[in-house]
Amino acid sequence: MRVLTAAQMREADRITIQDLGIPSLVLMENAGRQVVAAIEAMFPNLAMRRVAVLAGHGNNGGDGFVIARTLLERVLDVSVFVIGPLAEVRGDARHNLEVLGRLGASVVEIGDEQAWELHFSEISTCDLIVDAIFGTGLKRALDGMYPTIVGDLNGSGIPVVAVDVPSGLLADTHEVQGEAVRAAVTVTLAAPKICHILPPAQRVCGDLVVADIGIPGVVIEQIDGPHVEVITRDAIRSVLEPRDPEAHKGEFGRVLIVAGSMGKSGAAHLAAMAALRSGAGLVTVATPRSVQPILAAMAPEYMTIGLPEDADGQVIPDGIERVLAASADVIAMGPGLGTGEGVRAFVHGVVERAGVPIVLDADALNAFAGEHAQRLAGRDGHDVIITPHPGEMARLLGISTEQVQQDRLTAARTFAEQHQLHVVLKGHRTLVAAPEGSVAINMTGNPGMATGGTGDVLTGVIAGWFGQLLDAEGAARLGVYLHGHAGDLAMADLGEAALTASDLLTYLGDAVLELAAERKPGDDEDE
């Protein structure tokens, strides 16, 4: 599902109206009626509720007038309040305002703060408020009487349904600049916007409903500009392919996990088991010699290779040839390796000489921090996926963690484009950025996954699917979705506080089963 900027949304409107010939009044009518459908679905006993519709001057207000008229058709008790002078309502919004007038609806003008104070007592007796004041066109924080209006709405305790964007939010940013309506439900039109998807703005949107107002999907997909999308169940399900009954283990990828050091064998084990739980045919763990017997005793399903090590039990450059000689379709490297100079040289050597795709996490990423970041790049026939948390991303970019968190989209996209690799920026709403600049946002996962080892599991999950799909972007998207979904299933049974990384391994199979079960008969007929 594509996520649009305000400018892209305007262009989608323009193409639909001017090029396809669908009148703007039709789109406004569709928008209003879709919002009413969402209200009816989410608020039972609607006929018993009093509704206040707060409308602005522009198209968002016009949507509000259609909503009011449609609710009145249901014989509801509806009051309409125009925020600002009625004379400033123009275009399609004016048309729908006049229709309301001809139907005998009461429309109250609120031109200043005094008028708001006078009429808020009436609004505060309602059971539901529709916020149709501002849409995607707002470009700055609210001023004048609007902060007072928003503050009163938020303090009223009355559920608010926001049309397109809660008033006060800016469509193109995840930040909340000044006062913003805290909606119970936001019905966004045609496509979600950044403010709906990324926190903290996402938190004030409430439940999100994406309404089809008649703009064809092909128009939305072909709009120029930044390509941001949400990873949906339907889209990611198409990546899964049923296994051939005559298939053998060699067809599902040979994954080499280069991980672990003395005291950190668990990281290597979690990554290896995650690759196996993700369907990898063969998994081998390359680890320091002193760690090899520990790992070999932890699970019988994967093989092990002992690597030369230093006095601290960390890998050294002498092990590069051993890794490169191993039979693998994909290499995953980093969990628990350590941060010594020998580790750095070892990682650089493997990455620069490997002839197969590679997934880098944790200490393998720290090996490229600061001035070494320029040595990290993908190339033709050698896809690279990196899976940093915000701190690791900051070290790669040479900025602070706070700066990364202020604009995660830009951080992930910039590094992916500049280094021609795939970035999986972990955290709430994990991002998957591709070398050409597209970014996908993952919606699965929960705070219970904020515990040691879950990142190691993600490394193994992505590597396991990478070995099967041989598609970096597809593996990264599928990996983050299933990793988060496994966490959600574990949380549902165990709660957030008790969740551990090993629990994700237990629930990965269930996550895949649920996703595969969503495939409809005939999904593969045209393939």
XYZ file of C-alpha atoms in Angstrom:
527
model
C 0.000 0.000 0.000
C 1.556 3.286 -1.158
C 2.062 6.101 1.353
C 1.699 9.528 -0.283
C 2.948 13.000 0.507
C 0.505 15.915 0.391
C 1.906 16.964 -3.001
C 1.559 13.424 -4.378
C -2.032 13.305 -3.128
C -2.808 16.557 -4.939
C -1.281 15.131 -8.114
C -3.383 11.976 -7.784
C -6.472 14.179 -7.457
C -5.436 16.225 -10.518
C -4.842 13.191 -12.724
C -8.143 11.630 -11.675
C -10.109 14.813 -12.287
C -8.397 16.293 -15.344
C -6.972 13.288 -17.178
C -9.535 10.610 -16.310
C -12.530 12.932 -16.191
C -13.929 11.948 -12.817
C -15.491 15.158 -11.424
C -14.067 16.548 -8.197
C -17.589 16.691 -6.756
C -17.845 12.928 -7.223
C -14.594 12.402 -5.309
C -15.851 14.650 -2.504
C -19.168 12.805 -2.377
C -17.343 9.468 -2.259
C -15.064 10.733 0.503
C -17.912 11.890 2.706
C -19.917 8.726 2.264
C -16.880 6.519 2.952
C -16.270 8.379 6.213
C -19.889 7.811 7.209
C -19.540 4.106 6.383
C -16.507 3.941 8.686
C -18.395 5.767 11.436
C -21.327 3.359 11.159
C -18.966 0.381 11.336
C -17.044 1.605 14.372
C -19.696 3.312 16.488
C -22.712 1.136 17.360
C -26.104 2.628 18.107
C -25.244 5.622 15.952
C -28.911 6.640 15.733
C -28.835 7.334 19.460
C -25.840 9.678 19.241
C -25.653 13.426 18.743
C -22.981 14.356 16.215
C -21.111 17.635 15.748
C -19.355 18.199 12.422
C -16.577 20.810 12.564
C -15.696 21.973 9.046
C -13.039 24.232 7.584
C -13.080 26.284 4.385
C -11.360 23.931 1.966
C -11.994 20.490 0.539
C -11.706 18.901 3.975
C -14.617 21.079 5.058
C -16.478 20.074 1.900
C -16.026 16.427 2.907
C -17.470 17.421 6.273
C -20.575 18.915 4.637
C -21.155 15.677 2.714
C -20.711 13.740 5.961
C -23.264 15.956 7.713
C -25.774 15.586 4.879
C -25.322 11.814 4.763
C -25.756 11.526 8.524
C -28.874 13.688 8.343
C -30.268 11.274 5.746
C -30.026 8.636 8.514
C -32.290 10.888 10.648
C -29.475 11.611 13.058
C -29.163 14.627 15.324
C -26.355 16.489 13.510
C -25.017 19.994 14.113
C -22.596 21.692 11.696
C -20.052 24.298 12.764
C -17.907 26.145 10.204
C -14.628 27.286 11.757
C -13.990 30.707 10.229
C -16.089 33.024 8.048
C -18.748 31.301 5.938
C -17.911 33.692 3.091
C -14.498 32.033 2.707
C -15.987 28.643 1.816
C -15.556 28.244 -1.940
C -15.504 25.743 -4.784
C -16.861 22.239 -4.251
C -17.066 22.889 -0.517
C -19.380 25.874 -1.160
C -21.567 23.696 -3.388
C -22.035 21.114 -0.623
C -22.571 23.816 1.986
C -25.383 25.269 -0.128
C -26.933 21.822 -0.523
C -26.956 21.534 3.275
C -28.686 24.916 3.472
C -31.364 23.914 0.979
C -32.053 20.846 3.093
C -32.710 23.120 6.054
C -29.677 22.030 8.055
C -28.475 24.370 10.771
C -24.959 25.675 10.078
C -23.220 27.783 12.729
C -20.377 30.148 11.883
C -17.516 30.287 14.387
C -15.443 33.284 13.347
C -13.401 33.935 16.455
C -12.463 32.587 19.869
C -15.453 34.238 21.552
C -17.836 32.463 19.208
C -16.037 29.202 19.907
C -16.437 29.661 23.656
C -20.120 30.381 23.137
C -20.831 27.307 21.047
C -18.431 24.825 22.636
C -20.946 24.234 25.421
C -23.303 22.880 22.754
C -20.579 20.839 21.064
C -19.536 19.356 24.414
C -22.988 17.783 24.824
C -22.538 15.716 21.646
C -21.581 12.048 21.634
C -19.327 12.160 18.572
C -17.300 14.867 16.817
C -16.202 14.856 13.183
C -12.984 16.824 12.607
C -13.088 18.155 9.029
C -11.246 21.417 9.714
C -7.874 20.866 8.030
C -6.763 18.163 5.623
C -3.408 17.519 4.021
C -2.888 21.164 3.091
C -1.735 22.357 6.523
C 1.895 23.495 6.313
C 2.634 24.919 9.769
C 1.668 24.545 13.391
C -1.753 25.849 14.372
C -2.094 29.414 15.599
C -4.848 31.914 16.371
C -7.957 30.347 17.865
C -7.139 26.848 16.597
C -4.930 25.693 19.521
C -7.791 26.585 21.864
C -10.253 24.614 19.722
C -7.968 21.587 19.628
C -7.271 21.793 23.343
C -10.977 21.890 24.140
C -11.709 18.940 21.852
C -8.929 16.869 23.387
C -10.070 17.726 26.881
C -13.720 16.943 26.224
C -13.369 13.168 26.294
C -15.700 12.931 23.285
C -14.496 10.520 20.567
C -13.332 12.331 17.429
C -13.372 10.987 13.880
C -10.763 12.853 11.835
C -11.240 13.259 8.099
C -7.995 12.489 6.219
C -5.629 14.019 8.817
C -6.334 15.046 12.435
C -6.297 18.849 12.514
C -2.894 20.121 13.587
C -0.859 17.281 12.085
C 1.277 17.918 9.013
C 0.771 15.144 6.468
C 4.422 14.808 5.458
C 6.087 14.420 8.847
C 5.977 12.038 11.769
C 6.529 14.912 14.184
C 3.731 16.624 16.111
C 4.319 20.355 15.815
C 2.136 22.180 18.321
C -1.444 21.237 19.141
C -3.156 18.417 17.236
C -6.511 16.684 17.579
C -6.247 13.285 19.270
C -8.582 11.217 17.141
C -10.249 7.950 18.068
C -10.446 7.127 14.350
C -8.850 8.703 11.298
C -10.397 7.981 7.903
C -7.726 8.857 5.367
C -8.669 9.312 1.741
C -7.235 7.125 -1.040
C -3.883 6.441 0.640
C -2.209 6.829 4.042
C 0.221 9.685 4.686
C 3.459 9.667 6.684
C 1.753 11.152 9.755
C -0.580 8.141 9.903
C 2.174 5.542 9.905
C 5.182 6.769 11.870
C 5.267 7.821 15.536
C 4.764 10.069 17.351
C 2.191 11.546 14.919
C 0.748 8.082 14.323
C -0.233 7.863 17.986
C -2.733 10.735 17.757
C -4.483 9.278 14.695
C -6.219 6.464 16.578
C -7.478 3.589 14.457
C -6.688 4.162 10.784
C -9.167 3.461 7.977
C -8.066 3.921 4.359
C -11.109 4.914 2.299
C -11.471 4.219 -1.419
C -12.869 7.444 -2.898
C -12.608 6.464 -6.564
C -8.981 7.301 -7.385
C -7.735 4.258 -9.330
C -4.909 2.309 -7.712
C -2.846 2.552 -10.883
C -2.864 6.344 -10.532
C -1.576 6.166 -6.965
C 1.164 3.691 -7.874
C 2.421 5.736 -10.827
C 2.721 9.090 -9.053
C 6.265 10.452 -9.310
C 8.357 11.263 -6.283
C 9.449 9.349 -3.166
C 8.112 5.815 -3.113
C 7.090 4.844 0.403
C 4.758 1.973 1.113
C 3.388 -0.123 3.943
C 4.201 -3.836 3.983
C 0.760 -5.427 3.906
C -0.210 -9.040 4.480
C -1.586 -9.412 0.968
C 1.518 -8.019 -0.681
C 4.002 -10.049 1.341
C 1.955 -13.224 1.015
C 2.664 -13.227 -2.717
C 6.386 -13.730 -1.993
C 5.760 -17.174 -0.482
C 5.801 -20.088 -2.897
C 4.507 -23.604 -2.159
C 7.290 -26.179 -2.008
C 7.640 -28.773 -4.742
C 6.881 -32.230 -3.296
C 10.103 -33.525 -4.875
C 12.303 -30.724 -3.548
C 15.448 -31.430 -1.514
C 17.377 -29.414 1.059
C 19.820 -28.051 -1.511
C 16.985 -26.095 -3.132
C 16.201 -24.031 -0.045
C 19.460 -22.255 0.420
C 22.768 -22.876 2.145
C 23.231 -20.223 4.812
C 26.543 -19.513 6.498
C 26.216 -17.700 9.837
C 29.479 -15.998 10.848
C 28.896 -15.089 14.452
C 29.775 -15.536 18.099
C 32.762 -15.058 20.385
C 33.664 -16.200 23.860
C 30.691 -15.348 26.058
C 28.414 -14.573 23.096
C 27.645 -17.979 21.659
C 23.926 -17.376 22.164
C 23.830 -14.726 19.430
C 25.177 -17.198 16.876
C 22.765 -19.906 18.017
C 19.711 -17.619 17.756
C 20.663 -16.480 14.244
C 21.301 -20.041 13.072
C 18.057 -21.419 14.472
C 16.124 -18.489 13.017
C 17.512 -19.295 9.559
C 16.437 -22.914 9.985
C 12.995 -21.924 11.270
C 12.676 -19.737 8.179
C 13.124 -22.717 5.908
C 16.828 -22.681 5.054
C 17.914 -26.071 3.700
C 21.380 -26.105 5.267
C 22.834 -23.844 7.947
C 26.458 -23.715 9.045
C 27.858 -21.546 11.829
C 31.431 -20.269 11.470
C 32.643 -19.211 14.903
C 35.911 -18.975 16.903
C 37.433 -22.395 17.626
C 36.925 -22.094 21.376
C 33.213 -21.391 20.815
C 32.669 -24.177 18.268
C 32.113 -27.035 20.759
C 29.714 -24.868 22.766
C 27.594 -24.142 19.695
C 27.786 -27.719 18.439
C 26.265 -28.837 21.738
C 23.440 -26.284 21.600
C 21.604 -27.753 18.601
C 22.049 -30.717 16.269
C 20.342 -29.099 13.271
C 23.193 -26.836 12.124
C 26.837 -27.568 11.299
C 29.827 -25.670 12.682
C 33.192 -24.440 11.467
C 35.973 -23.385 13.826
C 37.830 -20.161 12.946
C 41.207 -18.860 14.113
C 40.861 -16.571 17.127
C 42.756 -14.176 19.355
C 43.358 -14.415 23.093
C 39.919 -12.906 23.763
C 38.122 -15.590 21.767
C 37.313 -13.321 18.811
C 37.841 -14.017 15.100
C 40.960 -12.744 13.336
C 41.802 -12.110 9.647
C 43.389 -15.558 9.336
C 39.871 -16.960 9.203
C 38.833 -15.077 6.053
C 39.876 -17.839 3.651
C 38.020 -20.446 5.681
C 34.805 -18.444 5.406
C 35.191 -17.758 1.697
C 35.842 -21.437 1.020
C 32.654 -22.558 2.735
C 29.758 -23.625 0.503
C 27.058 -20.964 0.900
C 24.359 -19.170 -1.066
C 24.255 -16.330 1.464
C 26.442 -15.210 4.366
C 25.016 -13.604 7.503
C 27.654 -12.003 9.679
C 27.888 -10.002 12.862
C 25.924 -11.239 15.900
C 28.244 -11.539 18.896
C 31.515 -11.245 16.933
C 33.053 -8.585 19.179
C 34.651 -5.260 18.313
C 38.422 -5.772 18.310
C 40.716 -4.596 15.510
C 41.115 -8.171 14.355
C 37.356 -8.489 14.015
C 37.231 -5.275 11.972
C 39.880 -6.514 9.524
C 38.181 -9.912 9.318
C 34.785 -8.367 8.511
C 36.228 -6.002 5.899
C 38.000 -8.868 4.188
C 34.921 -11.107 4.032
C 32.614 -8.348 2.800
C 34.994 -7.110 0.128
C 35.869 -10.567 -1.208
C 32.647 -12.544 -0.772
C 31.099 -13.735 -4.009
C 27.632 -14.335 -2.569
C 24.971 -12.049 -1.072
C 25.594 -10.986 2.500
C 23.553 -9.867 5.523
C 25.350 -7.683 8.073
C 24.260 -6.964 11.621
C 25.589 -5.898 14.995
C 29.404 -6.085 15.263
C 29.797 -6.503 11.496
C 28.168 -3.086 11.139
C 30.288 -1.580 13.902
C 33.316 -2.612 11.840
C 32.226 -0.003 9.269
C 31.501 2.827 11.696
C 32.803 6.334 11.039
C 35.479 6.653 8.377
C 35.144 2.992 7.422
C 31.558 3.419 6.172
C 32.806 4.259 2.677
C 34.087 0.683 2.357
C 30.578 -0.714 2.765
C 28.741 -1.001 -0.555
C 26.763 -3.386 -2.680
C 27.698 -4.175 -6.250
C 26.339 -6.055 -9.256
C 25.891 -9.692 -8.337
C 26.684 -8.991 -4.686
C 23.616 -7.770 -2.833
C 24.166 -6.501 0.687
C 21.511 -6.179 3.405
C 22.353 -4.350 6.619
C 20.121 -4.507 9.704
C 21.159 -1.661 12.041
C 19.350 -0.431 15.114
C 19.284 3.398 15.401
C 22.597 3.549 17.273
C 24.388 1.482 14.641
C 22.772 3.548 11.879
C 24.055 6.692 13.587
C 27.604 5.330 13.699
C 27.468 4.454 10.004
C 26.217 7.934 9.105
C 28.480 9.762 11.535
C 25.566 11.494 13.286
C 23.785 11.106 16.626
C 21.135 8.521 17.417
C 18.735 11.390 18.106
C 19.288 12.725 14.583
C 18.517 9.306 13.119
C 15.317 9.052 15.134
C 14.226 12.544 14.092
C 14.055 11.411 10.457
C 14.355 7.651 10.154
C 13.052 7.639 6.589
C 15.759 9.959 5.330
C 18.500 8.166 7.272
C 17.601 4.760 5.829
C 16.943 6.004 2.300
C 20.101 8.124 2.133
C 22.438 5.333 3.208
C 20.766 2.793 0.913
C 21.092 5.064 -2.103
C 24.621 6.252 -1.391
C 25.989 2.759 -0.704
C 23.754 0.842 -3.126
C 22.571 -1.683 -0.571
C 19.436 -2.578 1.371
C 18.903 -1.032 4.806
C 16.666 -2.610 7.436
C 16.456 0.135 10.083
C 15.094 -1.623 13.149
C 12.742 -0.182 15.742
C 9.063 0.626 16.087
C 7.879 0.596 12.469
C 11.023 -1.034 11.026
C 11.992 0.431 7.649
C 13.293 -1.439 4.595
C 15.095 0.913 2.201
C 16.281 -0.214 -1.246
C 19.193 1.105 -3.355
C 16.866 2.906 -5.795
C 15.330 4.919 -2.943
C 12.067 3.115 -2.177
C 11.175 2.560 1.479
C 8.764 0.013 2.945
C 7.357 0.349 6.467
C 6.661 -2.755 8.554
C 3.630 -2.680 10.839
C 4.152 -5.924 12.793
C 5.948 -6.222 16.133
C 5.482 -4.954 19.682
C 7.434 -3.519 22.654
C 7.947 -6.997 24.130
C 10.543 -7.544 21.399
C 12.770 -4.886 22.971
C 14.952 -7.541 24.583
C 18.385 -9.010 23.905
C 18.706 -11.411 21.002
C 15.686 -10.437 18.915
C 17.953 -8.644 16.449
C 20.034 -11.823 16.080
C 16.848 -13.705 15.263
C 15.978 -11.127 12.596
C 19.407 -11.573 10.999
C 18.804 -15.306 10.724
C 15.251 -14.908 9.441
C 16.328 -12.565 6.644
C 19.298 -14.781 5.738
C 17.093 -17.872 5.695
C 14.639 -16.306 3.264
C 17.421 -14.667 1.260
C 18.905 -18.097 0.593
C 15.572 -19.331 -0.757
C 14.306 -16.314 -2.661
C 17.654 -14.952 -3.888
C 15.893 -11.584 -3.823
C 17.316 -9.087 -1.337
C 14.334 -6.766 -1.156
C 11.803 -9.580 -0.984
C 13.782 -11.379 1.736
C 14.177 -8.218 3.807
C 10.472 -7.346 3.613
C 9.287 -10.882 4.274
C 11.835 -11.259 7.069
C 10.808 -8.163 9.019
C 7.113 -8.963 8.582
C 7.412 -12.550 9.840
C 9.822 -11.583 12.630
C 7.352 -8.987 13.919
C 4.360 -11.268 13.425
C 6.064 -14.036 15.408
C 6.608 -11.477 18.144
C 2.941 -10.519 18.064
C 1.867 -14.160 18.349
C 4.271 -14.704 21.245
C 3.055 -11.553 22.976
C -0.567 -12.674 22.668
C 0.262 -15.870 24.585
C 2.995 -14.697 26.957
C 2.564 -10.956 27.365
C 5.147 -8.305 26.582
C 7.241 -8.445 29.748
C 7.935 -12.212 29.587
C 8.768 -12.360 25.867
C 12.290 -13.539 24.975
C 14.197 -13.928 21.728
C 13.894 -17.719 21.925
C 10.115 -17.333 21.965
C 10.330 -15.821 18.488
C 11.931 -19.041 17.254
C 8.988 -20.984 18.688
C 6.411 -18.812 16.939
C 8.114 -18.316 13.567
C 6.460 -21.454 12.216
C 3.034 -20.217 13.275
C 3.734 -16.854 11.637
C 4.560 -18.538 8.330
C 1.538 -20.837 8.591
C -0.818 -17.911 9.167
C 0.635 -15.994 6.249
C 0.532 -18.990 3.913
C -3.034 -19.747 4.947
C -4.071 -16.358 3.591
C -3.183 -17.449 0.059
C -6.337 -17.863 -1.987
C -7.005 -20.819 -4.317
C -5.685 -20.011 -7.751
C -3.149 -17.430 -6.546
C -0.472 -19.205 -8.590
C -2.486 -19.981 -11.722
C -0.925 -17.201 -13.755
C 2.642 -17.852 -12.585
